[in-house]
Short mmCIF file of C-alpha atoms and ligand atoms in Angstrom, two decimals:
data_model
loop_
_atom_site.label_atom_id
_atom_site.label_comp_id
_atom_site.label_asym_id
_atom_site.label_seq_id
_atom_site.Cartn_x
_atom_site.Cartn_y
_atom_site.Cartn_z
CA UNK A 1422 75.75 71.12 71.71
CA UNK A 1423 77.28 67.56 71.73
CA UNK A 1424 76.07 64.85 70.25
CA UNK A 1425 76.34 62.34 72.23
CA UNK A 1426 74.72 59.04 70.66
CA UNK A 1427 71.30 59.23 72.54
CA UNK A 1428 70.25 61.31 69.35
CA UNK A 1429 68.93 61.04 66.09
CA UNK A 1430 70.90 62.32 63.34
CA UNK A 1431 69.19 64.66 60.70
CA UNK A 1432 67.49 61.73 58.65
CA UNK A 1433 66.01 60.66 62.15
CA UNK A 1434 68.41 57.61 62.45
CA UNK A 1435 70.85 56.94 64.88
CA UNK A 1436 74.07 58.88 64.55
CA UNK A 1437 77.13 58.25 62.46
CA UNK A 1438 80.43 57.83 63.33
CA UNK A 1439 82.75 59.72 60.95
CA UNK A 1440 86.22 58.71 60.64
CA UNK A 1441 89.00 60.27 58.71
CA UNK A 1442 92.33 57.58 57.79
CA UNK A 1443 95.29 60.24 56.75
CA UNK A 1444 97.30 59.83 54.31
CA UNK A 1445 99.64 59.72 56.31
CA UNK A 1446 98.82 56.79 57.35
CA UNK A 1447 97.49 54.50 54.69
CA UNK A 1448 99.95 55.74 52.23
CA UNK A 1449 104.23 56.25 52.39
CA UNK A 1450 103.92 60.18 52.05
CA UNK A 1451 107.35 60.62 50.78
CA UNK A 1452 107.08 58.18 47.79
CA UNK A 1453 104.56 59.30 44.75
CA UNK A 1454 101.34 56.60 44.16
CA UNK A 1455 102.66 53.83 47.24
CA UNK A 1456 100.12 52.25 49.41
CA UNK A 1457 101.45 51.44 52.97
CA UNK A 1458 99.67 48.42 52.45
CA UNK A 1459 100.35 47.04 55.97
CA UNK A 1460 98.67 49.76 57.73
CA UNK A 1461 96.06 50.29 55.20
CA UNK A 1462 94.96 46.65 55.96
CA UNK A 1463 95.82 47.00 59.77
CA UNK A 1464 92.79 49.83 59.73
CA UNK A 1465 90.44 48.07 57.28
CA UNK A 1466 90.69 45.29 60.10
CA UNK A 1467 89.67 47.55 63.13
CA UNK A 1468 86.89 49.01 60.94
CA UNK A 1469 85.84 45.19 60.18
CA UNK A 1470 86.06 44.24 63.27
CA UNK A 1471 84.07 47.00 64.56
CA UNK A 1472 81.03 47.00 61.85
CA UNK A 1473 80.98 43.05 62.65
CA UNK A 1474 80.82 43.25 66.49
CA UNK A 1475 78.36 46.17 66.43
CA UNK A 1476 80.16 48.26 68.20
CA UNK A 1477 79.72 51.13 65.00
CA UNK A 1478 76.85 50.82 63.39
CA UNK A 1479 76.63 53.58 60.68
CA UNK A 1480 79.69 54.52 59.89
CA UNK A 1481 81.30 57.33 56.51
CA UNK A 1482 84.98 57.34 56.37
CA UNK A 1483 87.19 59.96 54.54
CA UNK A 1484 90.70 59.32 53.78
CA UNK A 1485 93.39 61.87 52.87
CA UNK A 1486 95.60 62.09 50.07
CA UNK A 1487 99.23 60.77 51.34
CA UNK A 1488 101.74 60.50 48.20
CA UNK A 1489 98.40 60.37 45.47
CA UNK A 1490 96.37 63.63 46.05
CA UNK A 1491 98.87 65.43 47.64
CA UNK A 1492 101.76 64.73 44.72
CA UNK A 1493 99.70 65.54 42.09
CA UNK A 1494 98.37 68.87 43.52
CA UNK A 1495 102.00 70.12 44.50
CA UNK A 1496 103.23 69.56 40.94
CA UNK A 1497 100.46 71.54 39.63
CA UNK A 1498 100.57 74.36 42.24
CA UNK A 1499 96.84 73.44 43.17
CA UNK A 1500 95.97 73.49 47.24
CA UNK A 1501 93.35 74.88 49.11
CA UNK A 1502 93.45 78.07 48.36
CA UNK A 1503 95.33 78.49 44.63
CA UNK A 1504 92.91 76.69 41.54
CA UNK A 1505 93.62 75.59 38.33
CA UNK A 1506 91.48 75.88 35.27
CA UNK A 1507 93.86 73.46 33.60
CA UNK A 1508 91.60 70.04 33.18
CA UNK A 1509 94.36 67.77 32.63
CA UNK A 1510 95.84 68.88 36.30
CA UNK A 1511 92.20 68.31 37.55
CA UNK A 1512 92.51 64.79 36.10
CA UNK A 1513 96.14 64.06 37.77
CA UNK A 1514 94.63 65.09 40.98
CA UNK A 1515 91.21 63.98 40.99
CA UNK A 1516 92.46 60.49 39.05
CA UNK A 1517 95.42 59.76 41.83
CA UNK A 1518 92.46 60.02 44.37
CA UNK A 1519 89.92 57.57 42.75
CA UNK A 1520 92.78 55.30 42.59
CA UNK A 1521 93.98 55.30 45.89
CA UNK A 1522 89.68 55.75 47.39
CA UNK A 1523 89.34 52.14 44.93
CA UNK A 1524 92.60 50.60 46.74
CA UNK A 1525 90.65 51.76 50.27
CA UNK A 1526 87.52 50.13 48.70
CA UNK A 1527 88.86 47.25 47.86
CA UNK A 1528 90.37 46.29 50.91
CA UNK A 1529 87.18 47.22 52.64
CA UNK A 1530 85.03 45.11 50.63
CA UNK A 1531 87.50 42.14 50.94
CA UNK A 1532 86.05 42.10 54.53
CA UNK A 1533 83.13 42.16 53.86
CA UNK A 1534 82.30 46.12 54.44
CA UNK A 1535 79.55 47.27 52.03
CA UNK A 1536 81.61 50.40 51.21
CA UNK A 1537 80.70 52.41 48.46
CA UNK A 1538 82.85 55.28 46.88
CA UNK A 1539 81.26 58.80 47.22
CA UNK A 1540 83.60 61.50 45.24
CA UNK A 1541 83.66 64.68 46.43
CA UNK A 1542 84.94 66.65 43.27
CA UNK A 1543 81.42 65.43 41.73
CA UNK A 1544 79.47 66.93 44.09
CA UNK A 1545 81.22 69.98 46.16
CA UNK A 1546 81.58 73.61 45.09
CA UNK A 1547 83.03 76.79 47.42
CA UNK A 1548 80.53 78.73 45.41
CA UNK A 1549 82.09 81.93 47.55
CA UNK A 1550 85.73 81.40 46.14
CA UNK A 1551 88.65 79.78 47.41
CA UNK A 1552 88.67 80.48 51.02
CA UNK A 1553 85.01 80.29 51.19
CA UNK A 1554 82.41 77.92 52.93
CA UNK A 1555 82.53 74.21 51.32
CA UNK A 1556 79.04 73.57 49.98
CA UNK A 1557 78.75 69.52 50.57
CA UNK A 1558 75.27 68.01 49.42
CA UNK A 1559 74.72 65.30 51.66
CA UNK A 1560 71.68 63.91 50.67
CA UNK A 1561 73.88 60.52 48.85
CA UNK A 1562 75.83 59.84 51.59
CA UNK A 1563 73.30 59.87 54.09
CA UNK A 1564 70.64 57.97 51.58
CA UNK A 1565 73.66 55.49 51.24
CA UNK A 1566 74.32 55.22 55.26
CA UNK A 1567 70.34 54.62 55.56
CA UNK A 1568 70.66 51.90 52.52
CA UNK A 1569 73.30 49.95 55.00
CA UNK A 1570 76.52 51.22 53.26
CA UNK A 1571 79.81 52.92 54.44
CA UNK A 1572 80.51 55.73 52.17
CA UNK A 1573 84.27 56.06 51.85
CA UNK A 1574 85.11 59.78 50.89
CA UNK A 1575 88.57 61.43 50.19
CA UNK A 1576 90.04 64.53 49.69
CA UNK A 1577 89.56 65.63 45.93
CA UNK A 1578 89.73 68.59 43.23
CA UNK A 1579 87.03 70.99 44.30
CA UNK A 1580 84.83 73.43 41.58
CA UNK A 1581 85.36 76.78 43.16
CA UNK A 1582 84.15 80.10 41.99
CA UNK A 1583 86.63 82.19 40.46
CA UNK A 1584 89.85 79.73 40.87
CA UNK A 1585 89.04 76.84 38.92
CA UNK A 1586 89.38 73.78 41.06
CA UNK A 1587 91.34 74.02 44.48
CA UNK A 1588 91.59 71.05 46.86
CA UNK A 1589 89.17 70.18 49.00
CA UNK A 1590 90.94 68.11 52.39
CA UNK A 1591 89.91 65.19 54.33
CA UNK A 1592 89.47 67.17 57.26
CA UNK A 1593 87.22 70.01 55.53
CA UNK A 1594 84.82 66.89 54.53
CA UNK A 1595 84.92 65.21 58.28
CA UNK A 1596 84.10 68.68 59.74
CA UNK A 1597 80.88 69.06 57.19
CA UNK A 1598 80.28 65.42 57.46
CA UNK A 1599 80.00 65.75 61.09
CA UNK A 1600 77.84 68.64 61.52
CA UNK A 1601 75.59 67.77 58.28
CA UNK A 1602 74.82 64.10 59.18
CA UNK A 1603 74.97 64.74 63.10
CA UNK A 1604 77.68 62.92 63.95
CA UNK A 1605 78.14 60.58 67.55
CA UNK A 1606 81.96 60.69 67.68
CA UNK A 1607 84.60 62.03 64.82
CA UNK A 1608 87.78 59.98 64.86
CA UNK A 1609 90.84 61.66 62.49
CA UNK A 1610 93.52 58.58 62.71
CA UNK A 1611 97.19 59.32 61.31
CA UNK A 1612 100.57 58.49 61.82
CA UNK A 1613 101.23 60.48 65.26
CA UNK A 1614 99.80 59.44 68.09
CA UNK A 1615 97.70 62.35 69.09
CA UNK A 1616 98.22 66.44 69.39
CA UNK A 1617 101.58 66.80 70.66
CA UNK A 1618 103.40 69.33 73.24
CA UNK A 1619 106.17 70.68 72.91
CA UNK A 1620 108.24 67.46 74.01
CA UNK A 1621 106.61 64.94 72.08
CA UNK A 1622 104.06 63.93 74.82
CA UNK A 1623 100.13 63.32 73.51
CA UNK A 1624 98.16 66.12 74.98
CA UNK A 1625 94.89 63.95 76.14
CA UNK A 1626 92.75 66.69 76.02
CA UNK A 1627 92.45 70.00 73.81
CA UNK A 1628 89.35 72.74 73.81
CA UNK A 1629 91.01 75.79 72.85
CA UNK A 1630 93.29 76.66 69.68
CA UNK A 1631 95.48 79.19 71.61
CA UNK A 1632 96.39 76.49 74.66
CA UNK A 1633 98.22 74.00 72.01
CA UNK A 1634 99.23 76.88 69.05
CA UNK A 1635 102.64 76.90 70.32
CA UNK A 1636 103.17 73.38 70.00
CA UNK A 1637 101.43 73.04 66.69
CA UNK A 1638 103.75 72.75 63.74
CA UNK A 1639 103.64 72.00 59.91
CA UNK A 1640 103.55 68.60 58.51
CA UNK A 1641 107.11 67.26 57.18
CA UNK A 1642 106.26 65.76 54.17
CA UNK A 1643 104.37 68.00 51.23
CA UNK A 1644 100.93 68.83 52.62
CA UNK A 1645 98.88 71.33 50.24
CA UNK A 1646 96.62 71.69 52.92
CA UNK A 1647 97.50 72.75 56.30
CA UNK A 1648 98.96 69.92 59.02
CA UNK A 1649 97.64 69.06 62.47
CA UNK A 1650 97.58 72.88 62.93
CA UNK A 1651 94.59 73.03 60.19
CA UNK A 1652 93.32 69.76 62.10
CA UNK A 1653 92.86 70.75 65.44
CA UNK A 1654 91.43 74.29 64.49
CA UNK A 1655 88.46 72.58 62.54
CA UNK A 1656 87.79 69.58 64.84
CA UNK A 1657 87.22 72.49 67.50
CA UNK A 1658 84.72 73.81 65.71
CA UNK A 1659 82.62 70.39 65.50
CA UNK A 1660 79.74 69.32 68.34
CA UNK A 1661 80.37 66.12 68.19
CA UNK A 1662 84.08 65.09 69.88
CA UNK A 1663 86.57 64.32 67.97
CA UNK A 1664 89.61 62.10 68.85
CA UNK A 1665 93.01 62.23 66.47
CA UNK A 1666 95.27 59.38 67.23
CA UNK A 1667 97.61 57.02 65.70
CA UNK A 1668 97.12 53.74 64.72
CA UNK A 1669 96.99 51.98 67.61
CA UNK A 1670 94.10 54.44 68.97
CA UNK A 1671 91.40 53.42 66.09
CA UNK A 1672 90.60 49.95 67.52
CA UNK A 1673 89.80 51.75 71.04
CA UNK A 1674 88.16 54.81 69.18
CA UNK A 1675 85.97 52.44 67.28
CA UNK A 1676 85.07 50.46 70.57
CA UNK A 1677 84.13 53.89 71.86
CA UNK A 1678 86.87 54.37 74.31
CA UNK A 1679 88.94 56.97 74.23
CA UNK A 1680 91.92 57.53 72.14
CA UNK A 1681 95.10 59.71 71.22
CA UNK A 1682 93.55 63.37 72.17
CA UNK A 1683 90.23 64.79 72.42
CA UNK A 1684 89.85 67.66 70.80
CA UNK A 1685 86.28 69.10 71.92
O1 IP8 B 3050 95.22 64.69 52.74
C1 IP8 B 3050 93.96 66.40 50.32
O2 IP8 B 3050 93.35 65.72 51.40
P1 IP8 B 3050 94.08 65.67 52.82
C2 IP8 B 3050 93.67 65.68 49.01
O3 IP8 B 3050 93.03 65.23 53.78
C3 IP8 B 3050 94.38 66.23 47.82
O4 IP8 B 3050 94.58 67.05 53.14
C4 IP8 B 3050 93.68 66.17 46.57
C5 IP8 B 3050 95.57 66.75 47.84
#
């Protein structure tokens, strides 16, 4: 089923839009703990500008870990599917990400966005191991969305049975975001432009894995958790369609027009 705005969502008002800012994108991926502070502000405009005009209404965002969660996790040998039980890599990992969700918050805020940090690691489990099904409570961020705030998310440290903590990803959250809260449209915004083919071009439109797994490579810079390959394969499985574009695409994508690829 697709969601298509003219529903509720499942606390009975109007859909959110959930949109994921990489770290890719708001961070320099290849330099530990550095904001890209020009993007980072270029996107806190859009959204803004958006929440301001009307044009989103509700709205959770959930940004990746770039150089901060990413860094830390790679230096411990922590990722999606390896845990620690070490608390002091926990705290690297975990603490890299509050810093870099308070620099997203604060930006946010300076333009006037009521947004509100939600932390994942504080409320997530895989309680069927590392591999498993995410178990995401929802019942804050949706309380907070009906209270008039953005909740800002992020990739984080997640309890998980049997491995310690492993890393929970951006994406992981959008995809349980989306389908928990009902989400209108998802929007995942990095530094590429959209799915590419094989020579570079954006692919405007992707509904099967197999069509673009070809084209589909790993992410350059240290990624504990998967690349656009990991990307695409969980947007398919949302309702809701999902757009992943570049920077350029989120103003469109927030006006509701479409952007980068659509991956439905
Ligand atoms: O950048 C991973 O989130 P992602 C966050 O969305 C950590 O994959 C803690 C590495």
């Amino acid at each position: 089923m697709t969601n298509d705005g003219l529903d509720s969502g499942s606390d009975g008002a109007a859909p959110p839009v959930v949109l994921k800012l990489g770290g890719s994108l708001i961070t320099e991926k290849d330099r530990p703990e550095t904001l890209d502070d020009e993007r980072l502000a270029a996107a806190c405009d859009a959204i803004a500008d958006a929440l301001a005009d009307g044009t989103v209404d509700r709205l959770v965002v959930v940004h990746g870990g770039g150089s901060f969660g990413h860094h830390h996790a790679s230096e411990h040998g922590v990722s999606t599917s390896a845990g620690t039980r070490d608390p002091a890599a926990v705290a690297d990992v975990h603490g890299a990400m509050t810093t870099l969700n308070r620099a997203v918050l604060d930006r946010l805020r300076d333009r006037d966005v009521s947004a509100v940090p939600v932390h994942p690691l504080s409320l997530a489990a895989r309680p069927d191991g590392a591999g498993g099904d995410l178990d995401l409570p929802l019942s804050s961020t949706s309380t907070l969305l009906g209270e008039g705030f953005v909740p800002v998310l992020h990739g984080d440290g997640v309890a998980t049975a049997g491995a310690g903590v492993t890393v929970v990803s951006g994406d992981e959250l959008v995809v349980e975001l989306a389908a928990g809260l009902g989400a209108r449209r998802v929007g995942v915004c990095s530094i590429v432009p959209g799915v590419l083919d094989a020579g570079g071009e954006v692919i405007p439109a992707v509904d099967s894995f197999d069509a673009v797994a070809d084209a589909l490579g790993a992410s350059d810079a240290t990624d504990v958790s998967g690349g656009m390959a990991a990307k695409v394969r969980e947007l398919l499985a949302l309702d809701a369609p999902a757009y992943v574009f570049g920077a350029d695409g989120l103003g469109p994508f927030l006006r509701g027009e479409d952007a980068g690829t659509r991956v439905d």
